[in-house]
CSV table of C-alpha atoms and ligand atoms in Angstrom, one decimal:
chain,number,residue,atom,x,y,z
A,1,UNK,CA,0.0,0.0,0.0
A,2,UNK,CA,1.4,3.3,-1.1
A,3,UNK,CA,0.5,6.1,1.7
A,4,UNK,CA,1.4,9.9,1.1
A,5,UNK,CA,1.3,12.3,4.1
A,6,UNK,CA,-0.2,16.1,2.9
A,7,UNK,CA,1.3,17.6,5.6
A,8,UNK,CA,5.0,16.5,7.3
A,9,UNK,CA,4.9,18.2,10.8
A,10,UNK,CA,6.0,16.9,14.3
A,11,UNK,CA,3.3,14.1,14.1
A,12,UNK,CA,3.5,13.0,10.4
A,13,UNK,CA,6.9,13.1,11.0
A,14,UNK,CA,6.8,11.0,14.1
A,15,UNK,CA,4.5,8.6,12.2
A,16,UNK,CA,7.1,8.1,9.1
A,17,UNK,CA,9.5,7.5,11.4
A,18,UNK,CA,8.2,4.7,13.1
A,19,UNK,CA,6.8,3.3,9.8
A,20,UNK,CA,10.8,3.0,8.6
A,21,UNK,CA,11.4,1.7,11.7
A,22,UNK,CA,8.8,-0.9,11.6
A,23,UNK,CA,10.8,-2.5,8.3
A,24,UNK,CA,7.5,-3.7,7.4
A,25,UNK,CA,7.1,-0.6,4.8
A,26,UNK,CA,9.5,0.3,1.8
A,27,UNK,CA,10.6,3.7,2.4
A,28,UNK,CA,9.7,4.5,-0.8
A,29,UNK,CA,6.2,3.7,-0.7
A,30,UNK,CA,5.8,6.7,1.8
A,31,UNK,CA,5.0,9.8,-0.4
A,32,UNK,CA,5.5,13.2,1.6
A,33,UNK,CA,4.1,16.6,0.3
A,34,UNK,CA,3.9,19.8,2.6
A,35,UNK,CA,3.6,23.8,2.1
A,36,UNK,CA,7.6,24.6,2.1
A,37,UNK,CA,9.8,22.5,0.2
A,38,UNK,CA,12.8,23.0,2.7
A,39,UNK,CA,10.3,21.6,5.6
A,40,UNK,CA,10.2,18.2,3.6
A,41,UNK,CA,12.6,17.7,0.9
A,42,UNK,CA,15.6,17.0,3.0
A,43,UNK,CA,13.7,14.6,5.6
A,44,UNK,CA,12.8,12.8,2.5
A,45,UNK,CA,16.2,12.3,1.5
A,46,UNK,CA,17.2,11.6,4.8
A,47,UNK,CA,14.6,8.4,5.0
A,48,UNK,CA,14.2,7.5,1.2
A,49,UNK,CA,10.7,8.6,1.2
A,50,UNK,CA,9.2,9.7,-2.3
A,51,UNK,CA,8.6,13.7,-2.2
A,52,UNK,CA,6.7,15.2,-4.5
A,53,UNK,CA,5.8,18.8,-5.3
A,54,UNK,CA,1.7,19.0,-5.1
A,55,UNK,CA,-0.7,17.5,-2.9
A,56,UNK,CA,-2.5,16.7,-6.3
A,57,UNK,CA,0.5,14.6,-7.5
A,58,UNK,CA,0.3,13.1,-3.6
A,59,UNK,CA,-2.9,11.7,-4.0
A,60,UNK,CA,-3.0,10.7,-7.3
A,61,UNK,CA,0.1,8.3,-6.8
A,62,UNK,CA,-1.1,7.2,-3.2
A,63,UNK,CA,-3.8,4.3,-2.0
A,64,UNK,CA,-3.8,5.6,1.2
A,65,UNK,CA,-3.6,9.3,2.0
A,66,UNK,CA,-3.2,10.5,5.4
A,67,UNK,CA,-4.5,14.6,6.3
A,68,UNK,CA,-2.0,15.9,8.5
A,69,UNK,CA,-2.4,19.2,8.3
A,70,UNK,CA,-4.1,21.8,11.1
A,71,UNK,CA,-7.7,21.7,11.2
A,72,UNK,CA,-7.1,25.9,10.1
A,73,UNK,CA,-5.9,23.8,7.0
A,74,UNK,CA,-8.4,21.6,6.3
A,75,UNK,CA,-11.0,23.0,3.9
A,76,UNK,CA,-8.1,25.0,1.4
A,77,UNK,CA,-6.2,21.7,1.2
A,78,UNK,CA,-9.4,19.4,0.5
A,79,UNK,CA,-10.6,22.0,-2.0
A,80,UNK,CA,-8.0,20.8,-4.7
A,81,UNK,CA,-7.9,17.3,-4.2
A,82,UNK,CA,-11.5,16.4,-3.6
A,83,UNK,CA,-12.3,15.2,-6.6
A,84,UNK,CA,-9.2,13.1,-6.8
A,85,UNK,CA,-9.7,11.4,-4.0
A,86,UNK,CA,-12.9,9.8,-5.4
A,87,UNK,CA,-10.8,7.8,-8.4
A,88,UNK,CA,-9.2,4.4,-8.0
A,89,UNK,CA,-10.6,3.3,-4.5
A,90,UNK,CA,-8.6,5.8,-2.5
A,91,UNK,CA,-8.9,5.8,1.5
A,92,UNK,CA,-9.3,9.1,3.7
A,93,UNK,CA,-7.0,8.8,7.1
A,94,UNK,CA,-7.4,11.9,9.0
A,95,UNK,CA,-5.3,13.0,11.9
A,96,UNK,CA,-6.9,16.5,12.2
A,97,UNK,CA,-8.3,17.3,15.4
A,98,UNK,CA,-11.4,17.6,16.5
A,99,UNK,CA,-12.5,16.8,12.7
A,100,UNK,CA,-15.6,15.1,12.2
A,101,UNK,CA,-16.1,12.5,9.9
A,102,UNK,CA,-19.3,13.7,8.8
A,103,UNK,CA,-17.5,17.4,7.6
A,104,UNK,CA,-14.5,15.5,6.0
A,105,UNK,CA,-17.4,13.7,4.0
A,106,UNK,CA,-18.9,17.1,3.3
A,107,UNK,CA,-15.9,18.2,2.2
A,108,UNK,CA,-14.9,15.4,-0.1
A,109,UNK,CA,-17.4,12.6,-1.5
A,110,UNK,CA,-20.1,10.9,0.5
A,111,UNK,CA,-18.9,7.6,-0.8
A,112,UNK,CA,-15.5,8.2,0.3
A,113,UNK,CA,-13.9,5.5,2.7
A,114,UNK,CA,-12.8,7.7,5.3
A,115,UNK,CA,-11.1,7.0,9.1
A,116,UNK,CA,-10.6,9.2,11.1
A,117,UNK,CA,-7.9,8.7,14.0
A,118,UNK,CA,-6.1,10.5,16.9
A,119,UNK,CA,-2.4,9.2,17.5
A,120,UNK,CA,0.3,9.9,19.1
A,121,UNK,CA,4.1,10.7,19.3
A,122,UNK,CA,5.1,7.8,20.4
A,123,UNK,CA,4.3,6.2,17.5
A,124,UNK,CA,8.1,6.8,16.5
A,125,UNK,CA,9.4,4.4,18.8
A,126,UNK,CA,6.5,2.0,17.6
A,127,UNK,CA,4.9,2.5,21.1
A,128,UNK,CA,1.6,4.7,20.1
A,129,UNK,CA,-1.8,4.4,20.4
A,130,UNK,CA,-4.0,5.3,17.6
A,131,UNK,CA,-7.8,6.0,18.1
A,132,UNK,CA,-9.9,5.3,15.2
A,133,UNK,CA,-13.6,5.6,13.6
A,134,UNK,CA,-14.3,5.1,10.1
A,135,UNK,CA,-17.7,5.8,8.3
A,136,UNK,CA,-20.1,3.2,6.0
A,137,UNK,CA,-17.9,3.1,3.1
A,138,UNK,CA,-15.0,1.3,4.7
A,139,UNK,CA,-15.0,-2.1,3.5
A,140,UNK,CA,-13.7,-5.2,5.6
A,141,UNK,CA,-10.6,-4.6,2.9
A,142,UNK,CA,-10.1,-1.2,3.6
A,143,UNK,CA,-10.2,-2.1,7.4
A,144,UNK,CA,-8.2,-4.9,7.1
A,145,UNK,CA,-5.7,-3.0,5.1
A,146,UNK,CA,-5.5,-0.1,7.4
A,147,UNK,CA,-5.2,-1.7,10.5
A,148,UNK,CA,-2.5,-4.0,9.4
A,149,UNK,CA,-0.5,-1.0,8.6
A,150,UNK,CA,-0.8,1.2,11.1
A,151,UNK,CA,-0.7,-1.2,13.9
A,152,UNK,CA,3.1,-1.4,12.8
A,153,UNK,CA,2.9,2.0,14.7
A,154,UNK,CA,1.6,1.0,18.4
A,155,UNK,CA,-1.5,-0.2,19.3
A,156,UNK,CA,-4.8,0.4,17.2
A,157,UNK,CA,-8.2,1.1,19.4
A,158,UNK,CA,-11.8,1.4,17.7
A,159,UNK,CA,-14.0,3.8,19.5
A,160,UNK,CA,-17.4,4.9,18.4
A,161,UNK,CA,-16.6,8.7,17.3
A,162,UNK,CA,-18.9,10.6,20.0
A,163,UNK,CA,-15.5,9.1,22.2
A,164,UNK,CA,-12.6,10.7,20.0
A,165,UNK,CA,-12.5,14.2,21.3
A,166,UNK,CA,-12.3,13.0,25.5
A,167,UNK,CA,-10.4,9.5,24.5
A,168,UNK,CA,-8.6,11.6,21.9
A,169,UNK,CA,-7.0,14.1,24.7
A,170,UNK,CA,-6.2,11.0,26.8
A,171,UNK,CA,-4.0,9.4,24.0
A,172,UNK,CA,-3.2,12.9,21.9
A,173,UNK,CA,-1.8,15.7,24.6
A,174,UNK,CA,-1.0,12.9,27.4
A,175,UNK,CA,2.5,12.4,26.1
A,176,UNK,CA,3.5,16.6,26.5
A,177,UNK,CA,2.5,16.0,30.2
A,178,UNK,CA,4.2,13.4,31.1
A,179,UNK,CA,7.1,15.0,29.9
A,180,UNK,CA,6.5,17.5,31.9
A,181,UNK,CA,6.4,15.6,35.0
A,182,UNK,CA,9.8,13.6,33.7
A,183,UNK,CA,11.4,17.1,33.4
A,184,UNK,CA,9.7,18.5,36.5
A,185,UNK,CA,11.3,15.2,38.6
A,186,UNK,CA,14.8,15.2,36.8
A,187,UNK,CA,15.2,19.1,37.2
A,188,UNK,CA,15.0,18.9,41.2
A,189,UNK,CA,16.9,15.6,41.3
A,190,UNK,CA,20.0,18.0,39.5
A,191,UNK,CA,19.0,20.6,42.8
A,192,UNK,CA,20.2,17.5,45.2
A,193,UNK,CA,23.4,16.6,42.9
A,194,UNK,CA,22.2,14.0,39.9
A,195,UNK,CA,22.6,14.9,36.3
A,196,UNK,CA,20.3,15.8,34.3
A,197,UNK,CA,21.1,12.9,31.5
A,198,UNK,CA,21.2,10.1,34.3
A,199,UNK,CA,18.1,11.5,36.0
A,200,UNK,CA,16.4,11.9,32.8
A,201,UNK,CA,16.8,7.8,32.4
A,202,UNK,CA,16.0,6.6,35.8
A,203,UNK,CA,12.5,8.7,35.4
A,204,UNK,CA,11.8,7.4,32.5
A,205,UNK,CA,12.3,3.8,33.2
A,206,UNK,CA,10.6,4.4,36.6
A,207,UNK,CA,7.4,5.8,34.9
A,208,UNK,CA,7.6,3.3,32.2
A,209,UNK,CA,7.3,0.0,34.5
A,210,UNK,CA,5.1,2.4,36.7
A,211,UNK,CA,2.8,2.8,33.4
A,212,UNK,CA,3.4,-1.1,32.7
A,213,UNK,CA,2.1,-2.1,36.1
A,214,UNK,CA,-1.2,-0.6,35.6
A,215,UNK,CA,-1.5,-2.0,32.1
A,216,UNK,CA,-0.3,-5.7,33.2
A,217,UNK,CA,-1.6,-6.3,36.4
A,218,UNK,CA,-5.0,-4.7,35.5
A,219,UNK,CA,-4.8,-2.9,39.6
A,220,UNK,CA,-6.3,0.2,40.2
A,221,UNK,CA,-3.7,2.9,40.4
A,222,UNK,CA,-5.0,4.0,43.9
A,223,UNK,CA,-4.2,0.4,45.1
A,224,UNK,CA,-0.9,0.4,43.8
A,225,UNK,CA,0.1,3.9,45.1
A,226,UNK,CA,-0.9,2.3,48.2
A,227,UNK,CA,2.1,-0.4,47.9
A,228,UNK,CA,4.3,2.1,47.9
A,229,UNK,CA,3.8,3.9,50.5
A,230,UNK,CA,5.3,2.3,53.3
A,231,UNK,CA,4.2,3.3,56.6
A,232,UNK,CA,5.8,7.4,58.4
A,233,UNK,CA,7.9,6.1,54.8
A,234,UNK,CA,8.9,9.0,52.5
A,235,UNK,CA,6.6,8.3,49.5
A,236,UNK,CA,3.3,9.2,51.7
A,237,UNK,CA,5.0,12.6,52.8
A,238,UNK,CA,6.0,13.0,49.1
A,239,UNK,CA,2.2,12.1,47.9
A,240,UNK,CA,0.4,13.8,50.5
A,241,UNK,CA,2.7,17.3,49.6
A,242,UNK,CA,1.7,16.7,46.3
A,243,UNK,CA,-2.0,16.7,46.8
A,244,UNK,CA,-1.6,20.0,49.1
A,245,UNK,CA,-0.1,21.7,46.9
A,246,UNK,CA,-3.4,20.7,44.2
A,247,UNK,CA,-1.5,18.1,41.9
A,248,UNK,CA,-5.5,16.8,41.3
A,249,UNK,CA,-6.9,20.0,40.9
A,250,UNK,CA,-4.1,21.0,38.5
A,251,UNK,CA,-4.7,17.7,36.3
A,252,UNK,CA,-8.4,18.5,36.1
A,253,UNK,CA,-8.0,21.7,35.0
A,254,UNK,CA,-5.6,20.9,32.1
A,255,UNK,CA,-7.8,18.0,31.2
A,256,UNK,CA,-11.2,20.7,31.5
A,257,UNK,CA,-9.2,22.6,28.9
A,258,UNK,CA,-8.3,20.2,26.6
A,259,UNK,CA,-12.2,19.9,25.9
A,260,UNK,CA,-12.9,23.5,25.8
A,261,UNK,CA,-13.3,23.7,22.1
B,1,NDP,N1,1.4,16.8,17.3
B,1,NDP,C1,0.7,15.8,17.9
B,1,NDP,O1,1.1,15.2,18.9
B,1,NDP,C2,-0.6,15.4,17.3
B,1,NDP,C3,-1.2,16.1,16.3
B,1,NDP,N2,-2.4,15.7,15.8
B,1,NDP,C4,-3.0,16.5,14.7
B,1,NDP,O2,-2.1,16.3,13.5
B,1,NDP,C5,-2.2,17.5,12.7
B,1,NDP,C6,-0.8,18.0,12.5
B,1,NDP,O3,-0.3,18.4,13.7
B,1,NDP,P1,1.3,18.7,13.9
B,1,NDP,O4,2.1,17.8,13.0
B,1,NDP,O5,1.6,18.8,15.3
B,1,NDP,O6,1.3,20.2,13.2
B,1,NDP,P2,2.5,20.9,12.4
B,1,NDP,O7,2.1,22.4,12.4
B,1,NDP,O8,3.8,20.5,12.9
B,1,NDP,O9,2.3,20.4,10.9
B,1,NDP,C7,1.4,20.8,10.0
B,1,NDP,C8,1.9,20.5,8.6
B,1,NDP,O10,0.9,20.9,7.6
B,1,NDP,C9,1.5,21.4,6.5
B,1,NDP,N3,0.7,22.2,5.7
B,1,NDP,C10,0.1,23.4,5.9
B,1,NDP,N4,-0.6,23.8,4.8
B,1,NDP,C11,-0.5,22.9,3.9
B,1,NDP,C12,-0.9,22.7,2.6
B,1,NDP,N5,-1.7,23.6,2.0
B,1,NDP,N6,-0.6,21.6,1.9
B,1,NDP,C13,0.2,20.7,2.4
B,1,NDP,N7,0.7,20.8,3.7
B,1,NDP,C14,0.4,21.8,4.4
B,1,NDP,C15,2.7,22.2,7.1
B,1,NDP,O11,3.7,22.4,6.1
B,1,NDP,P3,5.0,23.2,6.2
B,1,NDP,O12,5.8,22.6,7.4
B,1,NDP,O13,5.7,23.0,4.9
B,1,NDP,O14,4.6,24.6,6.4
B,1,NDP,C16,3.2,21.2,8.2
B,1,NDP,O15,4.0,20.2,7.6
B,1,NDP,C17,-3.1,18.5,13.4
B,1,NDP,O16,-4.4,18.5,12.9
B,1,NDP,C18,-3.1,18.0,14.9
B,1,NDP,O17,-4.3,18.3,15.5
B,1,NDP,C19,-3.1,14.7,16.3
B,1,NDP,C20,-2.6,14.0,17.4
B,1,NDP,C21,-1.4,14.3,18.0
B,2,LIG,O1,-2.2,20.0,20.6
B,2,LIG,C1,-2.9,19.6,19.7
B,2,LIG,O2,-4.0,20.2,19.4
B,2,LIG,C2,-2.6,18.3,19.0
B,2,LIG,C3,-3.7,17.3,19.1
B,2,LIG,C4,-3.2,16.3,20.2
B,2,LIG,C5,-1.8,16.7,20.3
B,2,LIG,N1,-1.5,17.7,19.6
């Protein structure tokens, strides 16, 4: 399957990469286009990738084409390939935000197989998670085609759409925070003599086999949180400073405005 990106920012970016990673894909098969030719020309020499110099070009030489653009984007870039997409049994993937199925099909064809998906950046290391949807034209082909791919890039989850924008924030602008919290943890190590570099690993494999404990022993958080903390220990000082100082309250309000469209 040939797929061309029309648009090559961070997460398109982050998605080619983990495709070449994946060695399940020839390079070449990935066709790029963007805006600026200096924003995509050199990362497709860099990775072999096919670049070419219209999105018109893009999708006629594509089976797959993925929107990866700003939803600001959306309706000038659809505008000049719409009828395109409707010849040779093209599929629709859209990674816009907050992008409904129902205005990409007013903005292309109604009989258009579109999905619609929200993924993340960790699909360059092969570790994403990628929501999807997909409206009445995708056939168990299409489907089977699509998920075979993109699975090469993390783990694939169906939701019914009226779940993308909430599920969407959880798997979409989750990553930014948790680097946060990795930086916010490493920085104040450095304050009590670490490095930055070697605190900067030992966060990151703490969080990660924190983040693996929840997944593989199917606990509730709360009643893991409550296996660390040993009795008058340090962690319960630690968590209980945390919550005074409104760690919970914080984390509700970023996740409040992550739905405030
Ligand atoms: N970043 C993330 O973690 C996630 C992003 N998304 C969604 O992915 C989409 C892209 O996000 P992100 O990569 O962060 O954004 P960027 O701003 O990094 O990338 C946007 C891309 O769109 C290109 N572009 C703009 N206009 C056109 C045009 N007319 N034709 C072709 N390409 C065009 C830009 O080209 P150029 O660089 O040449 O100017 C740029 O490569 C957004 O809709 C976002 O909501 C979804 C989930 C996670
Ligand atoms: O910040 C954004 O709007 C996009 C969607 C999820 C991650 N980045």
């Amino acid at each position: 399957m040939k797929i061309g990106f029309i648009g090559v920012g961070s997460m398109a970016k982050a998605m080619i990469k983990g495709f070449v990673n994946s060695k399940n894909i020839n390079s070449n098969d990935i066709l790029i286009h963007s805006k600026h030719s200096n924003n995509y020309v050199n990362f497709a020499k860099e990775y072999g990738l096919t670049a070419v110099s219209t999105n018109e070009e893009l999708v006629k030489n594509s089976d797959c084409i993925v929107l990866a653009v700003n939803p600001i984007q959306v309706i000038d870039v659809l505008k000049d390939i719409r009828e395109l997409l409707s010849v040779d049994n093209k599929i629709l993937l859209s990674i816009v935000w907050n992008y409904s199925l129902n205005r990409l099909e007013e903005l292309t064809d109604y009989d258009l197989p579109i999905f619609r998906t929200v993924p993340n950046v960790n699909v360059e290391v092969n570790a994403g998670s990628l929501l999807y949807a997909y409206n009445e034209n995708v056939s168990e082909e299409n489907l089977n085609d699509i998920v075979s791919n993109f699975k090469l890039l993390g783990e694939m989850i169906n939701l019914t759409e009226n779940k993308l924008n909430t599920a969407g924030a959880l798997v979409g602008c989750t990553p930014a925070y948790a680097y946060l919290f990795a930086d916010a943890f490493s920085r104040i190590a450095v304050k009590y003599g670490l490095s930055k570099s070697e605190s900067n690993k030992m966060i990151a494999q703490s969080v990660k086999g924190s983040m693996d404990m929840i997944s593989k022993s199917n606990s509730n958080p709360t009643d893991l949180m409550d296996e660390v903390c040993s009795p008058g220990g340090s962690t319960i000082k630690g968590l209980l400073a945390l919550k005074e100082n409104g760690f919970e309250k914080a984390i509700d309000k970023c996740f409040d405005a992550t739905q405030d469209n």
